Amino acid sequence: MNSDGVELLRHGAGLLGLEIGEQLPQFARLFALLQEGNARLNLTALKTQEDIVLKHFVDSLTCLRGGYLEGPLTVLDLGTGAGFPTFPLALVKPELHFTSVDSIRKKVDFVRDTAVQLGLEQVTPLVGRAETLGRSADHREHYDRVVVRAVASLPVLAELTLPLLREGGLLVAQKGAISADELNAGRRAAGEVGGKVQVVDPFELPVLGDARTLIVIEKLGRTPSKYPRREGVPTAQPLF
Ligand code: SAM
């Protein structure tokens, strides 16, 4: 990352009220590792410095809006891909303990190697599917928070993630613009799996102005044991 990239990161994060100072060398290392990983594994479609800084780093940091990720929380990042939003959040909030899950092994291998290189002991990478983890005693009703970025529609996310949250836990879903239909379906699905949509917070991605929405679903009661349905069903046949 050259000096333009550093300036863009500081500026973008500054617009979110975050000061990136001592973490800059780790962001620069993450940038380099992502470029190397992309050349080998084709991990992400974003390849330019501006895209990586704004659409991966700053975009991931927008999950901190509203203060739902403060304190020593257990956080599951579902569908982490090449480690987003995990890595930017873990660099800025070292008190969060991440379990970063993806169904694709090569992506999780990259996240594991990168976490080691960045010295992020609080990041635990895991190969798995939400449908399986949501039925396993080690993960069901276990986490304080689930974060997701760019994984599925809101009703699908509700079924995949609410089983993983403890009662009182929050799903923090970072999405683009959301239609009224998707939001309504998400509200109904959340109710079916023990949750309630508490926050719909539309905003613009710093610098670029792209539409984003942070949606928070609170888990109010236990999820019925029939959820999540088996692998692939939540996506193929959404609840609503
Ligand atoms: N969150 C990352 C980001 O924002 O760059 C990656 C987004 S990528 C579009 C979606 C990822 O979710 C893919 O890597 C995919 O393998 C993973 N995924 C989708 N459904 C999943 C499921 N049911 N369980 C685990 N991972 C899943």
PDB file of C-alpha atoms and ligand atoms in Angstrom:
ATOM      1  CA  MET A   1       0.000   0.000   0.000  1.00  0.00           C
ATOM      2  CA  ASN A   2       1.592   3.283  -1.031  1.00  0.00           C
ATOM      3  CA  SER A   3       1.179   6.679   0.623  1.00  0.00           C
ATOM      4  CA  ASP A   4      -2.025   7.376  -1.380  1.00  0.00           C
ATOM      5  CA  GLY A   5      -3.525   4.162   0.017  1.00  0.00           C
ATOM      6  CA  VAL A   6      -2.504   5.074   3.561  1.00  0.00           C
ATOM      7  CA  GLU A   7      -4.053   8.524   3.178  1.00  0.00           C
ATOM      8  CA  LEU A   8      -7.272   7.062   1.720  1.00  0.00           C
ATOM      9  CA  LEU A   9      -7.568   4.580   4.589  1.00  0.00           C
ATOM     10  CA  ARG A  10      -7.013   7.284   7.212  1.00  0.00           C
ATOM     11  CA  HIS A  11      -9.483   9.603   5.490  1.00  0.00           C
ATOM     12  CA  GLY A  12     -12.175   6.916   4.980  1.00  0.00           C
ATOM     13  CA  ALA A  13     -11.834   5.613   8.529  1.00  0.00           C
ATOM     14  CA  GLY A  14     -11.795   9.200   9.823  1.00  0.00           C
ATOM     15  CA  LEU A  15     -15.199   9.770   8.207  1.00  0.00           C
ATOM     16  CA  LEU A  16     -16.421   6.875  10.369  1.00  0.00           C
ATOM     17  CA  GLY A  17     -14.949   8.530  13.455  1.00  0.00           C
ATOM     18  CA  LEU A  18     -12.051   6.057  13.642  1.00  0.00           C
ATOM     19  CA  GLU A  19      -8.395   6.959  13.941  1.00  0.00           C
ATOM     20  CA  ILE A  20      -6.075   4.454  12.275  1.00  0.00           C
ATOM     21  CA  GLY A  21      -2.615   5.026  13.691  1.00  0.00           C
ATOM     22  CA  GLU A  22      -0.676   2.196  15.257  1.00  0.00           C
ATOM     23  CA  GLN A  23      -2.598  -0.351  13.150  1.00  0.00           C
ATOM     24  CA  LEU A  24      -1.342   1.123   9.840  1.00  0.00           C
ATOM     25  CA  PRO A  25       1.571  -1.341   9.424  1.00  0.00           C
ATOM     26  CA  GLN A  26      -0.871  -4.256   9.923  1.00  0.00           C
ATOM     27  CA  PHE A  27      -3.304  -2.828   7.338  1.00  0.00           C
ATOM     28  CA  ALA A  28      -0.375  -2.436   4.936  1.00  0.00           C
ATOM     29  CA  ARG A  29       0.655  -6.059   5.594  1.00  0.00           C
ATOM     30  CA  LEU A  30      -2.949  -7.205   5.078  1.00  0.00           C
ATOM     31  CA  PHE A  31      -3.035  -5.324   1.775  1.00  0.00           C
ATOM     32  CA  ALA A  32       0.168  -7.048   0.605  1.00  0.00           C
ATOM     33  CA  LEU A  33      -1.022 -10.502   1.710  1.00  0.00           C
ATOM     34  CA  LEU A  34      -4.345  -9.983  -0.065  1.00  0.00           C
ATOM     35  CA  GLN A  35      -2.600  -9.077  -3.303  1.00  0.00           C
ATOM     36  CA  GLU A  36      -0.307 -12.123  -3.036  1.00  0.00           C
ATOM     37  CA  GLY A  37      -3.276 -14.340  -2.162  1.00  0.00           C
ATOM     38  CA  ASN A  38      -5.276 -12.976  -5.075  1.00  0.00           C
ATOM     39  CA  ALA A  39      -2.483 -13.728  -7.520  1.00  0.00           C
ATOM     40  CA  ARG A  40      -2.331 -17.357  -6.284  1.00  0.00           C
ATOM     41  CA  LEU A  41      -5.934 -18.116  -5.376  1.00  0.00           C
ATOM     42  CA  ASN A  42      -8.149 -15.501  -7.032  1.00  0.00           C
ATOM     43  CA  LEU A  43      -9.792 -14.760  -3.688  1.00  0.00           C
ATOM     44  CA  THR A  44     -11.658 -11.547  -4.371  1.00  0.00           C
ATOM     45  CA  ALA A  45     -12.833  -9.551  -7.371  1.00  0.00           C
ATOM     46  CA  LEU A  46     -11.413  -6.318  -5.917  1.00  0.00           C
ATOM     47  CA  LYS A  47      -7.858  -5.805  -7.076  1.00  0.00           C
ATOM     48  CA  THR A  48      -6.968  -2.073  -7.242  1.00  0.00           C
ATOM     49  CA  GLN A  49      -5.559  -0.255  -4.238  1.00  0.00           C
ATOM     50  CA  GLU A  50      -8.545   2.122  -4.066  1.00  0.00           C
ATOM     51  CA  ASP A  51     -11.030  -0.756  -4.253  1.00  0.00           C
ATOM     52  CA  ILE A  52      -9.263  -2.792  -1.576  1.00  0.00           C
ATOM     53  CA  VAL A  53      -8.875   0.170   0.774  1.00  0.00           C
ATOM     54  CA  LEU A  54     -12.412   1.524   0.370  1.00  0.00           C
ATOM     55  CA  LYS A  55     -14.534  -1.517  -0.527  1.00  0.00           C
ATOM     56  CA  HIS A  56     -12.802  -4.035   1.747  1.00  0.00           C
ATOM     57  CA  PHE A  57     -11.117  -2.134   4.598  1.00  0.00           C
ATOM     58  CA  VAL A  58     -13.333   0.933   5.102  1.00  0.00           C
ATOM     59  CA  ASP A  59     -16.486  -0.939   4.062  1.00  0.00           C
ATOM     60  CA  SER A  60     -15.807  -3.615   6.711  1.00  0.00           C
ATOM     61  CA  LEU A  61     -15.241  -0.933   9.350  1.00  0.00           C
ATOM     62  CA  THR A  62     -18.749   0.432   8.749  1.00  0.00           C
ATOM     63  CA  CYS A  63     -19.997  -2.603  10.736  1.00  0.00           C
ATOM     64  CA  LEU A  64     -18.926  -0.567  13.794  1.00  0.00           C
ATOM     65  CA  ARG A  65     -21.717   1.983  13.197  1.00  0.00           C
ATOM     66  CA  GLY A  66     -24.101   2.220  16.108  1.00  0.00           C
ATOM     67  CA  GLY A  67     -21.689   0.626  18.601  1.00  0.00           C
ATOM     68  CA  TYR A  68     -23.062  -2.942  18.422  1.00  0.00           C
ATOM     69  CA  LEU A  69     -19.536  -4.417  18.422  1.00  0.00           C
ATOM     70  CA  GLU A  70     -18.076  -2.925  21.602  1.00  0.00           C
ATOM     71  CA  GLY A  71     -16.462  -4.869  24.424  1.00  0.00           C
ATOM     72  CA  PRO A  72     -15.069  -8.379  24.821  1.00  0.00           C
ATOM     73  CA  LEU A  73     -17.640 -10.199  22.686  1.00  0.00           C
ATOM     74  CA  THR A  74     -17.615 -13.546  20.896  1.00  0.00           C
ATOM     75  CA  VAL A  75     -18.301 -12.792  17.232  1.00  0.00           C
ATOM     76  CA  LEU A  76     -18.951 -15.264  14.427  1.00  0.00           C
ATOM     77  CA  ASP A  77     -18.214 -13.873  10.949  1.00  0.00           C
ATOM     78  CA  LEU A  78     -20.345 -15.997   8.639  1.00  0.00           C
ATOM     79  CA  GLY A  79     -19.134 -16.288   5.037  1.00  0.00           C
ATOM     80  CA  THR A  80     -15.895 -14.475   5.809  1.00  0.00           C
ATOM     81  CA  GLY A  81     -14.388 -15.147   2.349  1.00  0.00           C
ATOM     82  CA  ALA A  82     -10.850 -13.717   2.370  1.00  0.00           C
ATOM     83  CA  GLY A  83     -11.446 -12.438   5.929  1.00  0.00           C
ATOM     84  CA  PHE A  84     -13.959  -9.600   5.655  1.00  0.00           C
ATOM     85  CA  PRO A  85     -15.175  -7.985   7.760  1.00  0.00           C
ATOM     86  CA  THR A  86     -13.051  -9.979  10.275  1.00  0.00           C
ATOM     87  CA  PHE A  87      -9.603  -8.500   9.626  1.00  0.00           C
ATOM     88  CA  PRO A  88     -10.341  -4.747   9.636  1.00  0.00           C
ATOM     89  CA  LEU A  89     -12.569  -5.193  12.699  1.00  0.00           C
ATOM     90  CA  ALA A  90     -10.007  -7.342  14.539  1.00  0.00           C
ATOM     91  CA  LEU A  91      -7.245  -4.795  13.873  1.00  0.00           C
ATOM     92  CA  VAL A  92      -9.313  -1.895  15.226  1.00  0.00           C
ATOM     93  CA  LYS A  93     -11.096  -3.798  18.027  1.00  0.00           C
ATOM     94  CA  PRO A  94      -8.617  -6.348  19.481  1.00  0.00           C
ATOM     95  CA  GLU A  95     -11.027  -7.151  22.324  1.00  0.00           C
ATOM     96  CA  LEU A  96     -13.425  -8.940  19.923  1.00  0.00           C
ATOM     97  CA  HIS A  97     -12.961 -12.718  19.634  1.00  0.00           C
ATOM     98  CA  PHE A  98     -13.720 -13.897  16.125  1.00  0.00           C
ATOM     99  CA  THR A  99     -14.702 -17.268  14.754  1.00  0.00           C
ATOM    100  CA  SER A 100     -14.419 -16.701  11.016  1.00  0.00           C
ATOM    101  CA  VAL A 101     -16.357 -19.260   9.020  1.00  0.00           C
ATOM    102  CA  ASP A 102     -16.533 -20.105   5.349  1.00  0.00           C
ATOM    103  CA  SER A 103     -17.556 -23.239   3.504  1.00  0.00           C
ATOM    104  CA  ILE A 104     -14.619 -22.918   1.066  1.00  0.00           C
ATOM    105  CA  ARG A 105     -11.402 -24.390   2.438  1.00  0.00           C
ATOM    106  CA  LYS A 106      -8.928 -22.372   0.347  1.00  0.00           C
ATOM    107  CA  LYS A 107     -10.441 -19.140   1.679  1.00  0.00           C
ATOM    108  CA  VAL A 108     -10.241 -20.321   5.289  1.00  0.00           C
ATOM    109  CA  ASP A 109      -6.631 -21.444   4.741  1.00  0.00           C
ATOM    110  CA  PHE A 110      -5.852 -17.907   3.566  1.00  0.00           C
ATOM    111  CA  VAL A 111      -7.592 -16.432   6.629  1.00  0.00           C
ATOM    112  CA  ARG A 112      -5.589 -18.751   8.923  1.00  0.00           C
ATOM    113  CA  ASP A 113      -2.217 -17.859   7.340  1.00  0.00           C
ATOM    114  CA  THR A 114      -3.065 -14.156   7.321  1.00  0.00           C
ATOM    115  CA  ALA A 115      -4.199 -14.156  10.968  1.00  0.00           C
ATOM    116  CA  VAL A 116      -0.840 -15.718  11.931  1.00  0.00           C
ATOM    117  CA  GLN A 117       1.120 -13.176   9.870  1.00  0.00           C
ATOM    118  CA  LEU A 118      -0.803 -10.294  11.447  1.00  0.00           C
ATOM    119  CA  GLY A 119      -0.406 -11.742  14.947  1.00  0.00           C
ATOM    120  CA  LEU A 120      -4.179 -11.883  15.438  1.00  0.00           C
ATOM    121  CA  GLU A 121      -4.540 -14.642  18.022  1.00  0.00           C
ATOM    122  CA  GLN A 122      -8.141 -13.629  18.656  1.00  0.00           C
ATOM    123  CA  VAL A 123      -9.177 -14.816  15.159  1.00  0.00           C
ATOM    124  CA  THR A 124     -10.148 -18.501  14.888  1.00  0.00           C
ATOM    125  CA  PRO A 125     -10.740 -19.594  11.279  1.00  0.00           C
ATOM    126  CA  LEU A 126     -13.165 -22.476  10.670  1.00  0.00           C
ATOM    127  CA  VAL A 127     -14.228 -24.394   7.569  1.00  0.00           C
ATOM    128  CA  GLY A 128     -17.946 -25.061   7.827  1.00  0.00           C
ATOM    129  CA  ARG A 129     -21.473 -24.261   6.783  1.00  0.00           C
ATOM    130  CA  ALA A 130     -23.912 -22.251   8.855  1.00  0.00           C
ATOM    131  CA  GLU A 131     -26.518 -25.014   8.501  1.00  0.00           C
ATOM    132  CA  THR A 132     -24.161 -27.540  10.154  1.00  0.00           C
ATOM    133  CA  LEU A 133     -22.743 -25.252  12.841  1.00  0.00           C
ATOM    134  CA  GLY A 134     -26.258 -24.148  13.769  1.00  0.00           C
ATOM    135  CA  ARG A 135     -27.037 -27.759  14.698  1.00  0.00           C
ATOM    136  CA  SER A 136     -23.796 -28.472  16.556  1.00  0.00           C
ATOM    137  CA  ALA A 137     -23.690 -28.257  20.359  1.00  0.00           C
ATOM    138  CA  ASP A 138     -20.385 -26.344  20.202  1.00  0.00           C
ATOM    139  CA  HIS A 139     -21.808 -23.480  18.176  1.00  0.00           C
ATOM    140  CA  ARG A 140     -25.608 -23.339  18.563  1.00  0.00           C
ATOM    141  CA  GLU A 141     -26.847 -20.504  20.827  1.00  0.00           C
ATOM    142  CA  HIS A 142     -23.206 -19.716  21.593  1.00  0.00           C
ATOM    143  CA  TYR A 143     -22.210 -16.318  20.165  1.00  0.00           C
ATOM    144  CA  ASP A 144     -22.784 -12.734  21.372  1.00  0.00           C
ATOM    145  CA  ARG A 145     -22.764 -11.430  17.819  1.00  0.00           C
ATOM    146  CA  VAL A 146     -22.860 -12.678  14.239  1.00  0.00           C
ATOM    147  CA  VAL A 147     -21.541 -10.331  11.550  1.00  0.00           C
ATOM    148  CA  VAL A 148     -22.133 -10.819   7.843  1.00  0.00           C
ATOM    149  CA  ARG A 149     -21.212  -8.904   4.744  1.00  0.00           C
ATOM    150  CA  ALA A 150     -22.422  -9.856   1.261  1.00  0.00           C
ATOM    151  CA  VAL A 151     -23.604 -13.397   2.032  1.00  0.00           C
ATOM    152  CA  ALA A 152     -27.363 -13.811   1.421  1.00  0.00           C
ATOM    153  CA  SER A 153     -30.768 -12.117   1.488  1.00  0.00           C
ATOM    154  CA  LEU A 154     -32.136 -11.059   4.869  1.00  0.00           C
ATOM    155  CA  PRO A 155     -34.654 -13.932   5.314  1.00  0.00           C
ATOM    156  CA  VAL A 156     -31.911 -16.464   4.481  1.00  0.00           C
ATOM    157  CA  LEU A 157     -29.493 -14.750   6.865  1.00  0.00           C
ATOM    158  CA  ALA A 158     -32.075 -14.875   9.656  1.00  0.00           C
ATOM    159  CA  GLU A 159     -32.396 -18.653   9.389  1.00  0.00           C
ATOM    160  CA  LEU A 160     -28.634 -19.217   9.008  1.00  0.00           C
ATOM    161  CA  THR A 161     -27.462 -16.972  11.833  1.00  0.00           C
ATOM    162  CA  LEU A 162     -30.117 -16.707  14.584  1.00  0.00           C
ATOM    163  CA  PRO A 163     -29.552 -20.324  15.726  1.00  0.00           C
ATOM    164  CA  LEU A 164     -25.904 -19.411  16.405  1.00  0.00           C
ATOM    165  CA  LEU A 165     -26.725 -16.498  18.729  1.00  0.00           C
ATOM    166  CA  ARG A 166     -27.330 -16.683  22.460  1.00  0.00           C
ATOM    167  CA  GLU A 167     -30.542 -15.057  23.692  1.00  0.00           C
ATOM    168  CA  GLY A 168     -29.979 -11.293  23.696  1.00  0.00           C
ATOM    169  CA  GLY A 169     -27.306 -11.651  21.002  1.00  0.00           C
ATOM    170  CA  LEU A 170     -27.320  -9.569  17.817  1.00  0.00           C
ATOM    171  CA  LEU A 171     -26.969 -10.240  14.112  1.00  0.00           C
ATOM    172  CA  VAL A 172     -25.163  -7.269  12.541  1.00  0.00           C
ATOM    173  CA  ALA A 173     -25.713  -7.526   8.784  1.00  0.00           C
ATOM    174  CA  GLN A 174     -23.966  -5.092   6.464  1.00  0.00           C
ATOM    175  CA  LYS A 175     -25.747  -4.917   3.115  1.00  0.00           C
ATOM    176  CA  GLY A 176     -26.228  -2.642   0.104  1.00  0.00           C
ATOM    177  CA  ALA A 177     -29.559  -0.910  -0.465  1.00  0.00           C
ATOM    178  CA  ILE A 178     -32.372  -3.201   0.722  1.00  0.00           C
ATOM    179  CA  SER A 179     -35.813  -3.366  -0.895  1.00  0.00           C
ATOM    180  CA  ALA A 180     -39.024  -3.104   1.116  1.00  0.00           C
ATOM    181  CA  ASP A 181     -39.890  -6.669   0.021  1.00  0.00           C
ATOM    182  CA  GLU A 182     -36.592  -8.107   1.307  1.00  0.00           C
ATOM    183  CA  LEU A 183     -36.939  -6.201   4.544  1.00  0.00           C
ATOM    184  CA  ASN A 184     -40.506  -7.417   5.101  1.00  0.00           C
ATOM    185  CA  ALA A 185     -39.506 -10.998   4.355  1.00  0.00           C
ATOM    186  CA  GLY A 186     -36.549 -10.570   6.739  1.00  0.00           C
ATOM    187  CA  ARG A 187     -38.840  -9.296   9.512  1.00  0.00           C
ATOM    188  CA  ARG A 188     -41.118 -12.303   9.168  1.00  0.00           C
ATOM    189  CA  ALA A 189     -38.217 -14.749   8.994  1.00  0.00           C
ATOM    190  CA  ALA A 190     -36.599 -13.171  12.064  1.00  0.00           C
ATOM    191  CA  GLY A 191     -39.838 -13.687  14.026  1.00  0.00           C
ATOM    192  CA  GLU A 192     -39.999 -17.335  12.927  1.00  0.00           C
ATOM    193  CA  VAL A 193     -36.491 -18.087  14.263  1.00  0.00           C
ATOM    194  CA  GLY A 194     -36.753 -16.180  17.571  1.00  0.00           C
ATOM    195  CA  GLY A 195     -35.594 -12.693  16.609  1.00  0.00           C
ATOM    196  CA  LYS A 196     -36.731  -9.197  15.780  1.00  0.00           C
ATOM    197  CA  VAL A 197     -35.343  -6.587  13.386  1.00  0.00           C
ATOM    198  CA  GLN A 198     -34.399  -3.770  15.777  1.00  0.00           C
ATOM    199  CA  VAL A 199     -32.408  -1.411  13.548  1.00  0.00           C
ATOM    200  CA  VAL A 200     -32.431  -0.507   9.854  1.00  0.00           C
ATOM    201  CA  ASP A 201     -29.710   2.101   9.359  1.00  0.00           C
ATOM    202  CA  PRO A 202     -29.188   3.320   5.760  1.00  0.00           C
ATOM    203  CA  PHE A 203     -25.942   5.188   5.084  1.00  0.00           C
ATOM    204  CA  GLU A 204     -23.347   5.898   2.402  1.00  0.00           C
ATOM    205  CA  LEU A 205     -19.949   4.263   2.060  1.00  0.00           C
ATOM    206  CA  PRO A 206     -17.376   6.965   2.904  1.00  0.00           C
ATOM    207  CA  VAL A 207     -15.719   8.670  -0.086  1.00  0.00           C
ATOM    208  CA  LEU A 208     -17.535   6.617  -2.770  1.00  0.00           C
ATOM    209  CA  GLY A 209     -21.092   7.289  -1.595  1.00  0.00           C
ATOM    210  CA  ASP A 210     -22.421   3.796  -2.456  1.00  0.00           C
ATOM    211  CA  ALA A 211     -25.657   2.877  -0.669  1.00  0.00           C
ATOM    212  CA  ARG A 212     -25.280   0.649   2.371  1.00  0.00           C
ATOM    213  CA  THR A 213     -27.634  -0.532   5.112  1.00  0.00           C
ATOM    214  CA  LEU A 214     -26.732  -1.871   8.529  1.00  0.00           C
ATOM    215  CA  ILE A 215     -29.436  -4.173   9.838  1.00  0.00           C
ATOM    216  CA  VAL A 216     -29.501  -5.431  13.396  1.00  0.00           C
ATOM    217  CA  ILE A 217     -31.651  -8.393  14.442  1.00  0.00           C
ATOM    218  CA  GLU A 218     -31.868  -9.178  18.146  1.00  0.00           C
ATOM    219  CA  LYS A 219     -32.407 -12.730  19.326  1.00  0.00           C
ATOM    220  CA  LEU A 220     -35.269 -12.511  21.800  1.00  0.00           C
ATOM    221  CA  GLY A 221     -36.051 -16.192  22.391  1.00  0.00           C
ATOM    222  CA  ARG A 222     -34.807 -19.645  21.518  1.00  0.00           C
ATOM    223  CA  THR A 223     -34.798 -20.748  17.895  1.00  0.00           C
ATOM    224  CA  PRO A 224     -37.143 -23.711  17.230  1.00  0.00           C
ATOM    225  CA  SER A 225     -35.074 -26.899  16.872  1.00  0.00           C
ATOM    226  CA  LYS A 226     -36.200 -27.455  13.261  1.00  0.00           C
ATOM    227  CA  TYR A 227     -33.990 -24.479  12.232  1.00  0.00           C
ATOM    228  CA  PRO A 228     -31.668 -24.186  10.445  1.00  0.00           C
ATOM    229  CA  ARG A 229     -32.970 -26.620   7.849  1.00  0.00           C
ATOM    230  CA  ARG A 230     -30.484 -28.902   6.142  1.00  0.00           C
ATOM    231  CA  GLU A 231     -27.641 -27.672   3.910  1.00  0.00           C
ATOM    232  CA  GLY A 232     -28.777 -25.559   0.983  1.00  0.00           C
ATOM    233  CA  VAL A 233     -32.494 -25.498   1.904  1.00  0.00           C
ATOM    234  CA  PRO A 234     -32.500 -22.022   3.572  1.00  0.00           C
ATOM    235  CA  THR A 235     -31.165 -20.508   0.321  1.00  0.00           C
ATOM    236  CA  ALA A 236     -33.192 -22.644  -2.109  1.00  0.00           C
ATOM    237  CA  GLN A 237     -36.466 -22.227  -0.188  1.00  0.00           C
ATOM    238  CA  PRO A 238     -36.266 -19.058   1.941  1.00  0.00           C
ATOM    239  CA  LEU A 239     -38.703 -18.970   4.857  1.00  0.00           C
ATOM    240  CA  PHE A 240     -40.531 -15.954   3.373  1.00  0.00           C
TER     241      PHE A 240
HETATM  242  N1  SAM B   1     -17.887 -11.696   3.671  1.00  0.00           N
HETATM  243  C1  SAM B   1     -16.872 -11.679   2.617  1.00  0.00           C
HETATM  244  C2  SAM B   1     -16.730 -10.295   2.049  1.00  0.00           C
HETATM  245  O1  SAM B   1     -17.553  -9.444   2.368  1.00  0.00           O
HETATM  246  O2  SAM B   1     -15.772 -10.054   1.269  1.00  0.00           O
HETATM  247  C3  SAM B   1     -17.176 -12.719   1.525  1.00  0.00           C
HETATM  248  C4  SAM B   1     -18.461 -12.504   0.777  1.00  0.00           C
HETATM  249  S1  SAM B   1     -18.709 -13.744  -0.456  1.00  0.00           S
HETATM  250  C5  SAM B   1     -19.710 -12.887  -1.600  1.00  0.00           C
HETATM  251  C6  SAM B   1     -19.833 -14.870   0.377  1.00  0.00           C
HETATM  252  C7  SAM B   1     -19.111 -15.985   1.108  1.00  0.00           C
HETATM  253  O3  SAM B   1     -20.063 -16.663   1.925  1.00  0.00           O
HETATM  254  C8  SAM B   1     -18.493 -17.017   0.196  1.00  0.00           C
HETATM  255  O4  SAM B   1     -17.111 -17.120   0.482  1.00  0.00           O
HETATM  256  C9  SAM B   1     -19.247 -18.302   0.506  1.00  0.00           C
HETATM  257  O5  SAM B   1     -18.406 -19.439   0.455  1.00  0.00           O
HETATM  258  C10 SAM B   1     -19.766 -18.039   1.924  1.00  0.00           C
HETATM  259  N2  SAM B   1     -21.017 -18.734   2.273  1.00  0.00           N
HETATM  260  C11 SAM B   1     -22.209 -18.641   1.623  1.00  0.00           C
HETATM  261  N3  SAM B   1     -23.143 -19.402   2.231  1.00  0.00           N
HETATM  262  C12 SAM B   1     -22.526 -20.004   3.292  1.00  0.00           C
HETATM  263  C13 SAM B   1     -22.965 -20.913   4.305  1.00  0.00           C
HETATM  264  N4  SAM B   1     -24.237 -21.371   4.320  1.00  0.00           N
HETATM  265  N5  SAM B   1     -22.086 -21.297   5.252  1.00  0.00           N
HETATM  266  C14 SAM B   1     -20.795 -20.835   5.223  1.00  0.00           C
HETATM  267  N6  SAM B   1     -20.327 -19.985   4.277  1.00  0.00           N
HETATM  268  C15 SAM B   1     -21.173 -19.568   3.325  1.00  0.00           C
END
